[in-house]
Every structure is written in C-alpha cells, then in structure tokens.
Short mmCIF file of C-alpha atoms and ligand atoms in Angstrom, two decimals:
data_model
loop_
_atom_site.label_atom_id
_atom_site.label_comp_id
_atom_site.label_asym_id
_atom_site.label_seq_id
_atom_site.Cartn_x
_atom_site.Cartn_y
_atom_site.Cartn_z
CA UNK T 26 -18.59 0.20 -13.80
CA UNK T 27 -15.61 -0.78 -16.09
CA UNK T 28 -15.17 -4.34 -16.93
CA UNK T 29 -11.77 -5.33 -15.49
CA UNK T 30 -11.29 -9.14 -15.91
CA UNK T 31 -9.28 -8.66 -19.20
CA UNK T 32 -7.04 -6.17 -17.60
CA UNK T 33 -6.22 -8.47 -14.78
CA UNK T 34 -5.31 -11.27 -17.28
CA UNK T 35 -3.30 -8.82 -19.36
CA UNK T 36 -1.41 -7.65 -16.30
CA UNK T 37 -0.83 -11.32 -15.27
CA UNK T 38 0.50 -12.07 -18.76
CA UNK T 39 2.65 -8.90 -18.64
CA UNK T 40 1.18 -7.89 -22.03
CA UNK T 41 2.19 -4.19 -21.91
CA UNK T 42 0.37 -3.30 -25.16
CA UNK T 43 -3.02 -4.84 -24.04
CA UNK T 44 -2.56 -3.26 -20.55
CA UNK T 45 -1.88 0.19 -21.82
CA UNK T 46 -4.72 -0.02 -24.51
CA UNK T 47 -7.11 -0.92 -21.58
CA UNK T 48 -5.85 1.87 -19.25
CA UNK T 49 -6.18 4.43 -22.13
CA UNK T 50 -9.68 3.31 -22.95
CA UNK T 51 -10.60 3.52 -19.32
CA UNK T 52 -9.39 7.13 -19.05
CA UNK T 53 -11.11 8.12 -22.28
CA UNK T 54 -14.65 8.14 -20.79
CA UNK T 55 -14.59 10.36 -17.78
CA UNK T 56 -14.00 7.62 -15.29
CA UNK T 57 -15.20 8.04 -11.74
CA UNK T 58 -13.14 7.44 -8.51
CA UNK T 59 -14.84 4.16 -8.29
CA UNK T 60 -13.82 3.24 -11.82
CA UNK T 61 -10.22 4.18 -10.92
CA UNK T 62 -10.31 1.95 -7.86
CA UNK T 63 -11.76 -0.95 -9.84
CA UNK T 64 -8.93 -0.54 -12.37
CA UNK T 65 -6.30 -0.60 -9.66
CA UNK T 66 -8.03 -3.60 -7.98
CA UNK T 67 -7.60 -5.40 -11.32
CA UNK T 68 -3.92 -4.51 -11.54
CA UNK T 69 -3.49 -5.86 -8.09
CA UNK T 70 -5.20 -9.03 -8.92
CA UNK T 71 -2.96 -9.21 -12.03
CA UNK T 72 0.11 -8.78 -9.75
CA UNK T 73 -1.10 -11.76 -7.73
CA UNK T 74 -0.96 -13.87 -10.96
CA UNK T 75 2.53 -12.46 -11.57
CA UNK T 76 3.56 -13.47 -8.09
CA UNK T 77 2.16 -17.00 -8.54
CA UNK T 78 4.00 -17.49 -11.74
CA UNK T 79 7.11 -16.27 -10.03
CA UNK T 80 6.57 -18.89 -7.32
CA UNK T 81 6.05 -21.55 -10.12
CA UNK T 82 9.40 -20.62 -11.63
CA UNK T 83 7.61 -19.23 -14.82
CA UNK T 84 8.54 -15.65 -14.19
CA UNK T 85 11.78 -14.26 -12.93
CA UNK T 86 12.94 -11.18 -10.89
CA UNK T 87 13.10 -9.14 -14.10
CA UNK T 88 9.49 -9.87 -14.58
CA UNK T 89 8.60 -8.66 -11.19
CA UNK T 90 10.47 -5.50 -11.91
CA UNK T 91 8.54 -5.10 -15.10
CA UNK T 92 5.21 -5.77 -13.42
CA UNK T 93 6.10 -3.15 -10.93
CA UNK T 94 6.77 -0.62 -13.49
CA UNK T 95 3.39 -1.35 -15.29
CA UNK T 96 1.57 -0.83 -11.89
CA UNK T 97 3.51 2.34 -11.02
CA UNK T 98 2.65 3.78 -14.47
CA UNK T 99 -0.97 3.22 -13.89
CA UNK T 100 -0.96 4.69 -10.39
CA UNK T 101 0.54 7.89 -11.87
CA UNK T 102 -2.14 8.13 -14.43
CA UNK T 103 -4.98 7.37 -12.12
CA UNK T 104 -3.78 9.50 -9.21
CA UNK T 105 -5.87 12.58 -10.06
CA UNK T 106 -9.07 10.40 -9.86
CA UNK T 107 -8.25 9.06 -6.40
CA UNK T 108 -9.78 11.90 -4.47
CA UNK T 109 -11.97 11.59 -1.48
CA UNK T 110 -15.02 13.74 -1.28
CA UNK T 111 -15.26 16.38 1.36
CA UNK T 112 -11.52 17.35 1.80
CA UNK T 113 -10.93 19.17 4.96
CA UNK T 114 -7.69 20.77 6.14
CA UNK T 115 -4.85 18.62 7.35
CA UNK T 116 -6.48 15.92 9.36
CA UNK T 117 -3.65 14.02 10.79
CA UNK T 118 0.12 13.28 10.61
CA UNK T 119 1.11 9.86 9.28
CA UNK T 120 4.60 8.36 9.20
CA UNK T 121 4.72 5.78 6.50
CA UNK T 122 7.50 3.34 5.34
CA UNK T 123 8.33 -0.15 4.26
CA UNK T 124 9.91 -2.08 7.10
CA UNK T 125 13.40 -3.40 7.36
CA UNK T 126 14.55 -6.01 4.91
CA UNK T 127 11.70 -5.27 2.50
CA UNK T 128 12.05 -3.00 -0.57
CA UNK T 129 8.58 -3.25 -2.12
CA UNK T 130 7.07 0.17 -2.46
CA UNK T 131 4.25 0.29 -5.05
CA UNK T 132 1.46 -0.51 -2.47
CA UNK T 133 3.01 1.86 0.04
CA UNK T 134 3.11 4.67 -2.56
CA UNK T 135 -0.53 4.01 -3.45
CA UNK T 136 -1.53 4.21 0.23
CA UNK T 137 0.27 7.49 0.59
CA UNK T 138 -1.42 8.94 -2.55
CA UNK T 139 -4.79 8.01 -1.10
CA UNK T 140 -3.90 9.32 2.39
CA UNK T 141 -2.89 12.65 0.80
CA UNK T 142 -6.04 12.69 -1.22
CA UNK T 143 -7.91 12.29 2.05
CA UNK T 144 -6.06 15.36 3.47
CA UNK T 145 -3.58 13.58 5.72
CA UNK T 146 0.01 15.00 6.00
CA UNK T 147 2.29 11.99 5.15
CA UNK T 148 5.98 11.71 5.80
CA UNK T 149 7.14 8.82 3.73
CA UNK T 150 10.46 7.55 5.17
CA UNK T 151 11.02 5.17 2.30
CA UNK T 152 11.83 1.45 2.04
CA UNK T 153 13.97 -1.04 4.08
CA UNK T 154 13.61 1.26 7.16
CA UNK T 155 14.93 0.03 10.56
CA UNK T 156 12.58 0.23 13.55
CA UNK T 157 14.40 3.27 15.02
CA UNK T 158 13.83 5.28 11.88
CA UNK T 159 10.02 4.98 12.25
CA UNK T 160 10.26 5.81 15.96
CA UNK T 161 12.54 8.85 15.44
CA UNK T 162 10.33 10.10 12.60
CA UNK T 163 7.19 9.63 14.72
CA UNK T 164 8.70 11.55 17.68
CA UNK T 165 10.05 14.37 15.39
CA UNK T 166 6.75 14.93 13.54
CA UNK T 167 4.45 14.20 16.40
CA UNK T 168 2.76 11.50 14.41
CA UNK T 169 -0.85 10.46 15.01
CA UNK T 170 -0.51 7.26 12.98
CA UNK T 171 2.46 5.07 11.98
CA UNK T 172 1.81 3.00 8.78
CA UNK T 173 4.06 -0.12 8.19
CA UNK T 174 4.13 -1.70 4.77
CA UNK T 175 5.51 -5.13 4.05
CA UNK T 176 5.11 -7.94 1.47
CA UNK T 177 7.74 -10.50 2.57
CA UNK T 178 7.28 -13.11 5.30
CA UNK T 179 10.36 -11.72 6.93
CA UNK T 180 8.74 -8.25 7.17
CA UNK T 181 6.54 -9.68 10.00
CA UNK T 182 9.25 -9.66 12.56
CA UNK T 183 10.40 -6.20 11.32
CA UNK T 184 6.84 -4.99 11.97
CA UNK T 185 6.97 -6.33 15.46
CA UNK T 186 10.35 -4.75 16.17
CA UNK T 187 9.15 -1.46 14.84
CA UNK T 188 6.10 -1.50 17.24
CA UNK T 189 8.70 -2.39 20.06
CA UNK T 190 10.87 0.62 18.96
CA UNK T 191 7.76 2.92 19.40
CA UNK T 192 7.27 1.51 22.86
CA UNK T 193 10.94 2.14 23.71
CA UNK T 194 10.58 5.70 22.43
CA UNK T 195 7.73 6.13 24.85
CA UNK T 196 5.22 7.07 22.21
CA UNK T 197 3.25 3.74 21.67
CA UNK T 198 0.14 5.07 23.48
CA UNK T 199 0.19 8.30 21.43
CA UNK T 200 0.11 6.78 18.02
CA UNK T 201 -2.10 4.26 16.13
CA UNK T 202 -0.13 1.68 14.22
CA UNK T 203 -1.58 0.23 10.95
CA UNK T 204 -0.05 -2.53 9.03
CA UNK T 205 -0.52 -3.08 5.28
CA UNK T 206 0.85 -5.17 2.42
CA UNK T 207 -0.09 -8.59 0.91
CA UNK T 208 1.18 -10.57 3.84
CA UNK T 209 -0.75 -8.98 6.64
CA UNK T 210 -3.49 -10.63 8.55
CA UNK T 211 -5.39 -10.39 11.85
CA UNK T 212 -2.98 -12.90 13.36
CA UNK T 213 0.06 -10.89 12.19
CA UNK T 214 -1.57 -7.76 13.49
CA UNK T 215 -1.91 -9.30 16.96
CA UNK T 216 1.61 -10.78 16.78
CA UNK T 217 3.17 -7.33 15.94
CA UNK T 218 1.14 -5.52 18.53
CA UNK T 219 -0.36 -3.14 15.95
CA UNK T 220 -3.74 -1.53 16.22
CA UNK T 221 -5.16 -2.56 12.86
CA UNK T 222 -4.27 -3.83 9.38
CA UNK T 223 -5.51 -3.82 5.84
CA UNK T 224 -4.52 -5.33 2.51
CA UNK T 225 -6.43 -2.53 0.72
CA UNK T 226 -5.20 1.08 0.66
CA UNK T 227 -8.77 2.55 0.36
CA UNK T 228 -9.92 0.55 3.41
CA UNK T 229 -6.74 1.52 5.30
CA UNK T 230 -7.37 5.23 4.68
CA UNK T 231 -10.97 4.72 6.09
CA UNK T 232 -9.50 3.23 9.28
CA UNK T 233 -7.18 6.18 9.64
CA UNK T 234 -9.93 8.65 9.19
CA UNK T 235 -11.99 6.92 11.85
CA UNK T 236 -9.07 7.17 14.24
CA UNK T 237 -8.73 10.96 13.71
CA UNK T 238 -12.47 11.48 14.05
CA UNK T 239 -12.54 9.55 17.28
CA UNK T 240 -9.46 11.72 18.53
CA UNK T 241 -11.04 15.05 17.78
CA UNK T 242 -14.41 14.14 19.36
C1 B12 A 24 6.53 -6.24 -8.10
C2 B12 A 24 7.14 -7.14 -7.14
C3 B12 A 24 8.45 -7.06 -6.80
C4 B12 A 24 9.35 -5.85 -7.21
C5 B12 A 24 8.98 -4.57 -6.39
C6 B12 A 24 9.01 -3.30 -7.12
C7 B12 A 24 8.72 -2.16 -6.20
N1 B12 A 24 9.21 -1.12 -6.60
O1 B12 A 24 8.02 -2.17 -5.29
C8 B12 A 24 10.82 -6.30 -7.05
C9 B12 A 24 11.31 -6.95 -8.32
C10 B12 A 24 11.73 -5.37 -6.53
C11 B12 A 24 10.55 -7.55 -6.09
C12 B12 A 24 11.50 -8.04 -5.35
C13 B12 A 24 11.34 -9.19 -4.56
N2 B12 A 24 10.28 -9.89 -4.36
CO1 B12 A 24 8.57 -9.36 -4.98
N3 B12 A 24 6.73 -9.13 -5.74
C14 B12 A 24 6.28 -8.23 -6.57
C15 B12 A 24 4.81 -8.61 -6.79
C16 B12 A 24 4.71 -9.22 -8.14
C17 B12 A 24 3.84 -7.40 -6.76
C18 B12 A 24 3.94 -6.44 -5.61
C19 B12 A 24 3.15 -5.24 -5.83
O2 B12 A 24 3.58 -4.19 -6.09
N4 B12 A 24 1.77 -5.39 -5.77
C20 B12 A 24 0.85 -4.34 -6.02
C21 B12 A 24 0.69 -3.49 -4.81
C22 B12 A 24 -0.38 -2.40 -5.07
O3 B12 A 24 0.02 -4.37 -3.81
P1 B12 A 24 0.46 -4.37 -2.33
O4 B12 A 24 2.01 -4.04 -2.28
O5 B12 A 24 -0.07 -5.55 -1.65
O6 B12 A 24 -0.31 -3.02 -1.79
C23 B12 A 24 -1.67 -2.95 -1.62
C24 B12 A 24 -2.08 -3.38 -0.28
O7 B12 A 24 -1.37 -4.38 0.43
C25 B12 A 24 -2.02 -2.02 0.52
N5 B12 A 24 -0.83 -1.56 1.28
C26 B12 A 24 0.49 -1.70 0.93
N6 B12 A 24 1.25 -1.14 1.86
C27 B12 A 24 0.42 -0.67 2.79
C28 B12 A 24 0.66 -0.05 3.97
C29 B12 A 24 -0.40 0.33 4.82
C30 B12 A 24 -0.15 0.90 6.15
C31 B12 A 24 -1.76 0.04 4.38
C32 B12 A 24 -2.91 0.32 5.34
C33 B12 A 24 -2.04 -0.64 3.17
C34 B12 A 24 -0.89 -0.95 2.41
O8 B12 A 24 -2.31 -1.05 -0.46
C35 B12 A 24 -2.02 -1.51 -1.83
C36 B12 A 24 -3.28 -1.28 -2.60
O9 B12 A 24 -4.45 -1.76 -2.01
C37 B12 A 24 4.60 -9.44 -5.54
C38 B12 A 24 3.37 -10.52 -5.83
C39 B12 A 24 2.14 -9.98 -5.07
N7 B12 A 24 0.95 -10.58 -5.41
O10 B12 A 24 2.10 -9.01 -4.29
C40 B12 A 24 5.88 -10.21 -5.42
C41 B12 A 24 6.28 -10.71 -3.99
C42 B12 A 24 5.83 -9.82 -2.90
N8 B12 A 24 7.73 -10.68 -4.00
C43 B12 A 24 8.24 -11.81 -3.55
C44 B12 A 24 9.62 -12.09 -3.42
C45 B12 A 24 10.06 -13.49 -2.97
C46 B12 A 24 10.58 -11.16 -3.86
C47 B12 A 24 12.17 -11.30 -3.74
C48 B12 A 24 12.63 -11.95 -2.53
C49 B12 A 24 12.55 -11.94 -5.12
C50 B12 A 24 14.05 -12.22 -5.10
N9 B12 A 24 14.38 -13.53 -5.18
O11 B12 A 24 14.83 -11.37 -5.25
C51 B12 A 24 12.60 -9.79 -3.88
C52 B12 A 24 12.58 -9.13 -2.37
C53 B12 A 24 13.47 -7.97 -2.30
C54 B12 A 24 13.26 -7.28 -0.86
N10 B12 A 24 14.24 -7.43 -0.06
O12 B12 A 24 12.19 -6.67 -0.58
C55 B12 A 24 7.29 -12.77 -2.95
C56 B12 A 24 7.16 -12.63 -1.45
C57 B12 A 24 6.93 -14.05 -0.77
C58 B12 A 24 6.92 -13.96 0.73
N11 B12 A 24 5.81 -14.27 1.33
O13 B12 A 24 7.92 -13.63 1.36
C59 B12 A 24 5.97 -12.25 -3.67
C60 B12 A 24 4.59 -12.40 -2.93
C61 B12 A 24 5.88 -13.08 -5.06
C62 B12 A 24 5.63 -14.56 -4.79
N12 B12 A 24 4.32 -14.96 -4.86
O14 B12 A 24 6.56 -15.31 -4.67
N13 B12 A 24 9.31 -7.83 -5.97
#
C-alpha cells in the first residue's frame, strides 16, 4: 500500500511540484487499483484541507480552481488503473449530472469514470442542470439509475426538486436515484426522496451494481 499522508498535505498546501513528484513516483512502480484508490482518497482529503482554508479566508476562488486542476490531472493519469474486475457487457444505463445551481464536476466525473469501468453506460448531462433536464434524459435513454451530484448546501433543494421532476415525468418507480458529493448525508437522502447516497465514488458504484443485480434476478 502506498503511503499517502504526505500527498494529502501537499495537495492541501497546493504544492504542485511535490504533488506531481508523488504522483509520478506512485505510478512508477506498477500500482494496483487499490493503490490508485488510495492516491485518490489522499487527493480528496487534501481537497478538504483546501476547502477549510478557503472557509478560513486563507485561500481564494483562484486556489479552488487550481486545486481542481490538480485533482483533474491526477484522475486522468489514474483512470486506466480504475478498472473493476470481471467486466460484463453493458449492465445498466445511468443518467448523471450536477444539479441546478452547482458547477462542481470533478467528483461527478470521477464517479462517471468508475461507473464506465464497471461496465455501465453513462449519459453525463453536465453541470448546473435543471430538474427537467434529468427527467427528460431519464425518459429518453430509459435510465435504470439517475445520479445527482452536488457540493453546495443549496444543491440539496435542487436534488429534491429533481426527484420531484422524475415523479412528475411518471418514471420515479422505474429508476433508482443515488445522491453524491461532499454535502450528502442520510438525512439529505431522506429529505430529497432519493434511494441511496454516497460520498465515495467507489462505494456508489457498488450500490449501483447491487441494484442492477437485484433487477436482473
Ligand atoms: C475545487 C472546488 C471548486 C472549484 C470546482 C472545480 C470543478 N471543475 O469542479 C470551483 C473554483 C469552480 C469552485 C467554485 C465554488 N465553490 Co467550491 N470547492 C472546491 C473544493 C476545494 C474541492 C471540490 C472537489 O473537487 N473535491 C474532490 C472531489 C473528488 O470530491 P467530491 O466532489 O466530493 O466527489 C467525491 C464524492 O463526493 C463522490 N461523488 C461526487 N459526485 C457524486 C455523484 C454520485 C451520484 C455519487 C454516488 C458519488 C459522487 O465521488 C467523488 C470521489 O469519491 C471544495 C472543498 C471540498 N472539500 O470539497 C470546495 C467547496 C465545495 N466549494 C465551496 C464554495 C463555497 C464554492 C463557491 C460558492 C465559491 C465562490 N464564492 O464562488 C463556488 C460555487 C460555484 C457554483 N455555483 O457551484 C464550498 C461549499 C460550501 C457549501 N456547503 O455550500 C466548499 C465545500 C469549500 C468550503 N469548505 O467552503 N469550487
């Protein structure tokens, strides 16, 4: 297992040179999927430090942008390692997007990458998407699952409105809804009327796989 504490700190300090040196060193020794997930978890923990410093007024929006670019670059490099063993054919259709009012997409994209690696067909409708856009896409592509990403407190109501839009479109019973992003909790899941939630893309994929297994049984 790769030692990731220093990476977390380097990401938190936005020390690009140290971050890249760590990433390159991690990739140099035939890392496993587990290693790749550990590296991403350290990046995510580093992003939490960035977020805290932003709240404290020590970092600014430009720093958030930079942190985002560091993370996105790492995801690109680690993508090939994020496979899931035993890839079947297409196992389900997922509509994925970031809800209205929220433009964060790094976590959403990571979840998409992991879903695809697990053989899901994913239609990514993008960021800041109104409830109707999710409902229209779910009808059009006959979705099995709708994934809603959100990091802002204000995203919670957008998530609830999106579930309402699925109901209004008459497809709520046909689709499972999963919430993700750093704000989501069990209470928010209940409030929004979703089926499940996760703050971890890997775990979220596991939940989607379980739904598809139960469906085909
Ligand atoms: C980078 C960043 C930005 C970048 C985003 C770049 C991009 N292209 O996405 C930019 C600069 C654009 C940005 C803007 C803003 N941000 Co910002 N941002 C962050 C930061 C530092 C990291 C987010 C991130 O990418 N994390 C890494 C990813 C991998 O983590 P993740 O998104 O949580 O995803 C993981 C899981 O949640 C899960 N997941 C994600 N989506 C989904 C979906 C499903 C279905 C599932 C199952 C799983 C899943 O998978 C991922 C991997 O496990 C966070 C701090 C933090 N700790 O999150 C603040 C943070 C989210 N931002 C914040 C704020 C306030 C803002 C701004 C309002 C700042 C401003 N004044 O303009 C704007 C909002 C703009 C808007 N309308 O959305 C606050 C939100 C506070 C709140 N509770 O509302 C935070 C928490 C910082 C803070 N502590 O104050 N931000």
